[in-house]
Amino acid sequence: MARRPVAWVGAIILLVEAVGIALLNWFLGLVVDKQDMSLAGLDPHAMTVSTWIAGGLFGGYLALCGIVLARTAVRDRAPGTFGRILLISCAVLHALLGAFCVGLVGWAAFAFMMVVLGLIVLPLVAYERKAQQEAAVAAPQAA
């Protein structure tokens, strides 16, 4: 099965998505700052800084998920408990974003989110199945 290539492609897409999210939030922060916008009386500078911080945190989260997938591909083993939880949360996030994208952006964005969701879930399932098969092969030898 193509576990390694799928994990590599997923890692690359997550890293590119991380950079894209960070740049998008940087740009949105600049727009708010230049137009001196305010939302319900909030300080425009606070909105700018919070947009940049949110972009950095979200981009960092996606980059960390990409690094976990890349490490999975390099080691050709399932991620540990923390990595598995991180990737599952990333998969749930992409499923929710895909659902929102249908109404807000369109079907192309939904399709992209579902492809990324598949690229995250497939290595999790494939490596788990590989670990179960290896355990089944090793069990009779141990007895």
PDB file of N, CA and C in Angstrom, residues 52-94:
ATOM      1  N   TRP A  52      -2.831  38.620  13.729  1.00  0.00           N
ATOM      2  CA  TRP A  52      -1.485  38.082  13.483  1.00  0.00           C
ATOM      3  C   TRP A  52      -1.172  36.925  14.424  1.00  0.00           C
ATOM      4  N   ILE A  53      -1.549  37.060  15.689  1.00  0.00           N
ATOM      5  CA  ILE A  53      -1.298  35.988  16.652  1.00  0.00           C
ATOM      6  C   ILE A  53      -2.089  34.739  16.274  1.00  0.00           C
ATOM      7  N   ALA A  54      -3.364  34.923  15.917  1.00  0.00           N
ATOM      8  CA  ALA A  54      -4.195  33.781  15.525  1.00  0.00           C
ATOM      9  C   ALA A  54      -3.619  33.092  14.289  1.00  0.00           C
ATOM     10  N   GLY A  55      -3.160  33.872  13.324  1.00  0.00           N
ATOM     11  CA  GLY A  55      -2.551  33.290  12.128  1.00  0.00           C
ATOM     12  C   GLY A  55      -1.290  32.516  12.455  1.00  0.00           C
ATOM     13  N   GLY A  56      -0.482  33.047  13.359  1.00  0.00           N
ATOM     14  CA  GLY A  56       0.736  32.353  13.765  1.00  0.00           C
ATOM     15  C   GLY A  56       0.434  31.054  14.503  1.00  0.00           C
ATOM     16  N   LEU A  57      -0.534  31.096  15.407  1.00  0.00           N
ATOM     17  CA  LEU A  57      -0.885  29.892  16.162  1.00  0.00           C
ATOM     18  C   LEU A  57      -1.506  28.827  15.258  1.00  0.00           C
ATOM     19  N   PHE A  58      -2.423  29.233  14.391  1.00  0.00           N
ATOM     20  CA  PHE A  58      -3.074  28.277  13.504  1.00  0.00           C
ATOM     21  C   PHE A  58      -2.076  27.725  12.489  1.00  0.00           C
ATOM     22  N   GLY A  59      -1.223  28.588  11.958  1.00  0.00           N
ATOM     23  CA  GLY A  59      -0.179  28.131  11.044  1.00  0.00           C
ATOM     24  C   GLY A  59       0.792  27.190  11.728  1.00  0.00           C
ATOM     25  N   GLY A  60       1.145  27.495  12.968  1.00  0.00           N
ATOM     26  CA  GLY A  60       2.025  26.616  13.735  1.00  0.00           C
ATOM     27  C   GLY A  60       1.395  25.262  14.007  1.00  0.00           C
ATOM     28  N   TYR A  61       0.103  25.262  14.293  1.00  0.00           N
ATOM     29  CA  TYR A  61      -0.624  24.005  14.517  1.00  0.00           C
ATOM     30  C   TYR A  61      -0.607  23.146  13.259  1.00  0.00           C
ATOM     31  N   LEU A  62      -0.907  23.747  12.116  1.00  0.00           N
ATOM     32  CA  LEU A  62      -0.899  23.002  10.859  1.00  0.00           C
ATOM     33  C   LEU A  62       0.511  22.528  10.506  1.00  0.00           C
ATOM     34  N   ALA A  63       1.511  23.362  10.781  1.00  0.00           N
ATOM     35  CA  ALA A  63       2.892  22.958  10.517  1.00  0.00           C
ATOM     36  C   ALA A  63       3.289  21.784  11.415  1.00  0.00           C
ATOM     37  N   LEU A  64       2.871  21.811  12.665  1.00  0.00           N
ATOM     38  CA  LEU A  64       3.162  20.696  13.569  1.00  0.00           C
ATOM     39  C   LEU A  64       2.499  19.408  13.079  1.00  0.00           C
ATOM     40  N   CYS A  65       1.271  19.520  12.586  1.00  0.00           N
ATOM     41  CA  CYS A  65       0.593  18.340  12.016  1.00  0.00           C
ATOM     42  C   CYS A  65       1.355  17.835  10.787  1.00  0.00           C
ATOM     43  N   GLY A  66       1.853  18.753   9.962  1.00  0.00           N
ATOM     44  CA  GLY A  66       2.642  18.362   8.802  1.00  0.00           C
ATOM     45  C   GLY A  66       3.944  17.684   9.200  1.00  0.00           C
ATOM     46  N   ILE A  67       4.563  18.174  10.252  1.00  0.00           N
ATOM     47  CA  ILE A  67       5.808  17.573  10.735  1.00  0.00           C
ATOM     48  C   ILE A  67       5.549  16.160  11.270  1.00  0.00           C
ATOM     49  N   VAL A  68       4.430  15.974  11.966  1.00  0.00           N
ATOM     50  CA  VAL A  68       4.087  14.639  12.470  1.00  0.00           C
ATOM     51  C   VAL A  68       3.878  13.681  11.303  1.00  0.00           C
ATOM     52  N   LEU A  69       3.190  14.135  10.251  1.00  0.00           N
ATOM     53  CA  LEU A  69       2.996  13.278   9.080  1.00  0.00           C
ATOM     54  C   LEU A  69       4.320  12.986   8.375  1.00  0.00           C
ATOM     55  N   ALA A  70       5.187  13.987   8.277  1.00  0.00           N
ATOM     56  CA  ALA A  70       6.496  13.769   7.648  1.00  0.00           C
ATOM     57  C   ALA A  70       7.320  12.780   8.465  1.00  0.00           C
ATOM     58  N   ARG A  71       7.280  12.895   9.768  1.00  0.00           N
ATOM     59  CA  ARG A  71       8.008  11.963  10.629  1.00  0.00           C
ATOM     60  C   ARG A  71       7.450  10.546  10.494  1.00  0.00           C
ATOM     61  N   THR A  72       6.138  10.457  10.339  1.00  0.00           N
ATOM     62  CA  THR A  72       5.508   9.156  10.109  1.00  0.00           C
ATOM     63  C   THR A  72       6.008   8.544   8.807  1.00  0.00           C
ATOM     64  N   ALA A  73       6.125   9.364   7.768  1.00  0.00           N
ATOM     65  CA  ALA A  73       6.596   8.869   6.476  1.00  0.00           C
ATOM     66  C   ALA A  73       8.065   8.457   6.544  1.00  0.00           C
ATOM     67  N   VAL A  74       8.880   9.221   7.247  1.00  0.00           N
ATOM     68  CA  VAL A  74      10.304   8.903   7.341  1.00  0.00           C
ATOM     69  C   VAL A  74      10.517   7.602   8.110  1.00  0.00           C
ATOM     70  N   ARG A  75       9.832   7.449   9.229  1.00  0.00           N
ATOM     71  CA  ARG A  75      10.007   6.262  10.072  1.00  0.00           C
ATOM     72  C   ARG A  75       9.230   5.058   9.557  1.00  0.00           C
ATOM     73  N   ASP A  76       8.234   5.303   8.709  1.00  0.00           N
ATOM     74  CA  ASP A  76       7.351   4.262   8.177  1.00  0.00           C
ATOM     75  C   ASP A  76       6.692   3.478   9.315  1.00  0.00           C
ATOM     76  N   ARG A  77       6.309   4.215  10.344  1.00  0.00           N
ATOM     77  CA  ARG A  77       5.590   3.656  11.490  1.00  0.00           C
ATOM     78  C   ARG A  77       4.482   4.610  11.887  1.00  0.00           C
ATOM     79  N   ALA A  78       3.481   4.087  12.549  1.00  0.00           N
ATOM     80  CA  ALA A  78       2.368   4.906  13.016  1.00  0.00           C
ATOM     81  C   ALA A  78       2.869   5.945  14.021  1.00  0.00           C
ATOM     82  N   PRO A  79       2.251   7.120  14.035  1.00  0.00           N
ATOM     83  CA  PRO A  79       2.660   8.121  15.026  1.00  0.00           C
ATOM     84  C   PRO A  79       2.287   7.656  16.429  1.00  0.00           C
ATOM     85  N   GLY A  80       2.936   8.240  17.404  1.00  0.00           N
ATOM     86  CA  GLY A  80       2.637   7.910  18.794  1.00  0.00           C
ATOM     87  C   GLY A  80       1.286   8.465  19.212  1.00  0.00           C
ATOM     88  N   THR A  81       0.989   8.350  20.486  1.00  0.00           N
ATOM     89  CA  THR A  81      -0.310   8.780  20.991  1.00  0.00           C
ATOM     90  C   THR A  81      -0.532  10.266  20.763  1.00  0.00           C
ATOM     91  N   PHE A  82       0.453  11.095  21.095  1.00  0.00           N
ATOM     92  CA  PHE A  82       0.307  12.543  20.894  1.00  0.00           C
ATOM     93  C   PHE A  82       0.136  12.871  19.417  1.00  0.00           C
ATOM     94  N   GLY A  83       0.945  12.261  18.571  1.00  0.00           N
ATOM     95  CA  GLY A  83       0.840  12.506  17.136  1.00  0.00           C
ATOM     96  C   GLY A  83      -0.495  12.052  16.571  1.00  0.00           C
ATOM     97  N   ARG A  84      -0.979  10.921  17.038  1.00  0.00           N
ATOM     98  CA  ARG A  84      -2.268  10.409  16.579  1.00  0.00           C
ATOM     99  C   ARG A  84      -3.392  11.355  16.991  1.00  0.00           C
ATOM    100  N   ILE A  85      -3.366  11.821  18.238  1.00  0.00           N
ATOM    101  CA  ILE A  85      -4.392  12.764  18.708  1.00  0.00           C
ATOM    102  C   ILE A  85      -4.315  14.061  17.911  1.00  0.00           C
ATOM    103  N   LEU A  86      -3.113  14.535  17.651  1.00  0.00           N
ATOM    104  CA  LEU A  86      -2.930  15.762  16.876  1.00  0.00           C
ATOM    105  C   LEU A  86      -3.488  15.601  15.466  1.00  0.00           C
ATOM    106  N   LEU A  87      -3.196  14.483  14.823  1.00  0.00           N
ATOM    107  CA  LEU A  87      -3.683  14.262  13.463  1.00  0.00           C
ATOM    108  C   LEU A  87      -5.189  14.050  13.425  1.00  0.00           C
ATOM    109  N   ILE A  88      -5.751  13.409  14.430  1.00  0.00           N
ATOM    110  CA  ILE A  88      -7.206  13.240  14.480  1.00  0.00           C
ATOM    111  C   ILE A  88      -7.887  14.591  14.654  1.00  0.00           C
ATOM    112  N   SER A  89      -7.331  15.450  15.512  1.00  0.00           N
ATOM    113  CA  SER A  89      -7.920  16.783  15.683  1.00  0.00           C
ATOM    114  C   SER A  89      -7.796  17.595  14.393  1.00  0.00           C
ATOM    115  N   CYS A  90      -6.706  17.416  13.672  1.00  0.00           N
ATOM    116  CA  CYS A  90      -6.528  18.108  12.393  1.00  0.00           C
ATOM    117  C   CYS A  90      -7.533  17.589  11.362  1.00  0.00           C
ATOM    118  N   ALA A  91      -7.804  16.289  11.380  1.00  0.00           N
ATOM    119  CA  ALA A  91      -8.795  15.721  10.467  1.00  0.00           C
ATOM    120  C   ALA A  91     -10.191  16.256  10.777  1.00  0.00           C
ATOM    121  N   VAL A  92     -10.529  16.335  12.050  1.00  0.00           N
ATOM    122  CA  VAL A  92     -11.834  16.886  12.443  1.00  0.00           C
ATOM    123  C   VAL A  92     -11.928  18.346  12.026  1.00  0.00           C
ATOM    124  N   LEU A  93     -10.856  19.092  12.219  1.00  0.00           N
ATOM    125  CA  LEU A  93     -10.842  20.492  11.809  1.00  0.00           C
ATOM    126  C   LEU A  93     -11.080  20.632  10.313  1.00  0.00           C
ATOM    127  N   HIS A  94     -10.431  19.801   9.510  1.00  0.00           N
ATOM    128  CA  HIS A  94     -10.610  19.887   8.063  1.00  0.00           C
ATOM    129  C   HIS A  94     -12.014  19.450   7.639  1.00  0.00           C
TER     130      HIS A  94
END
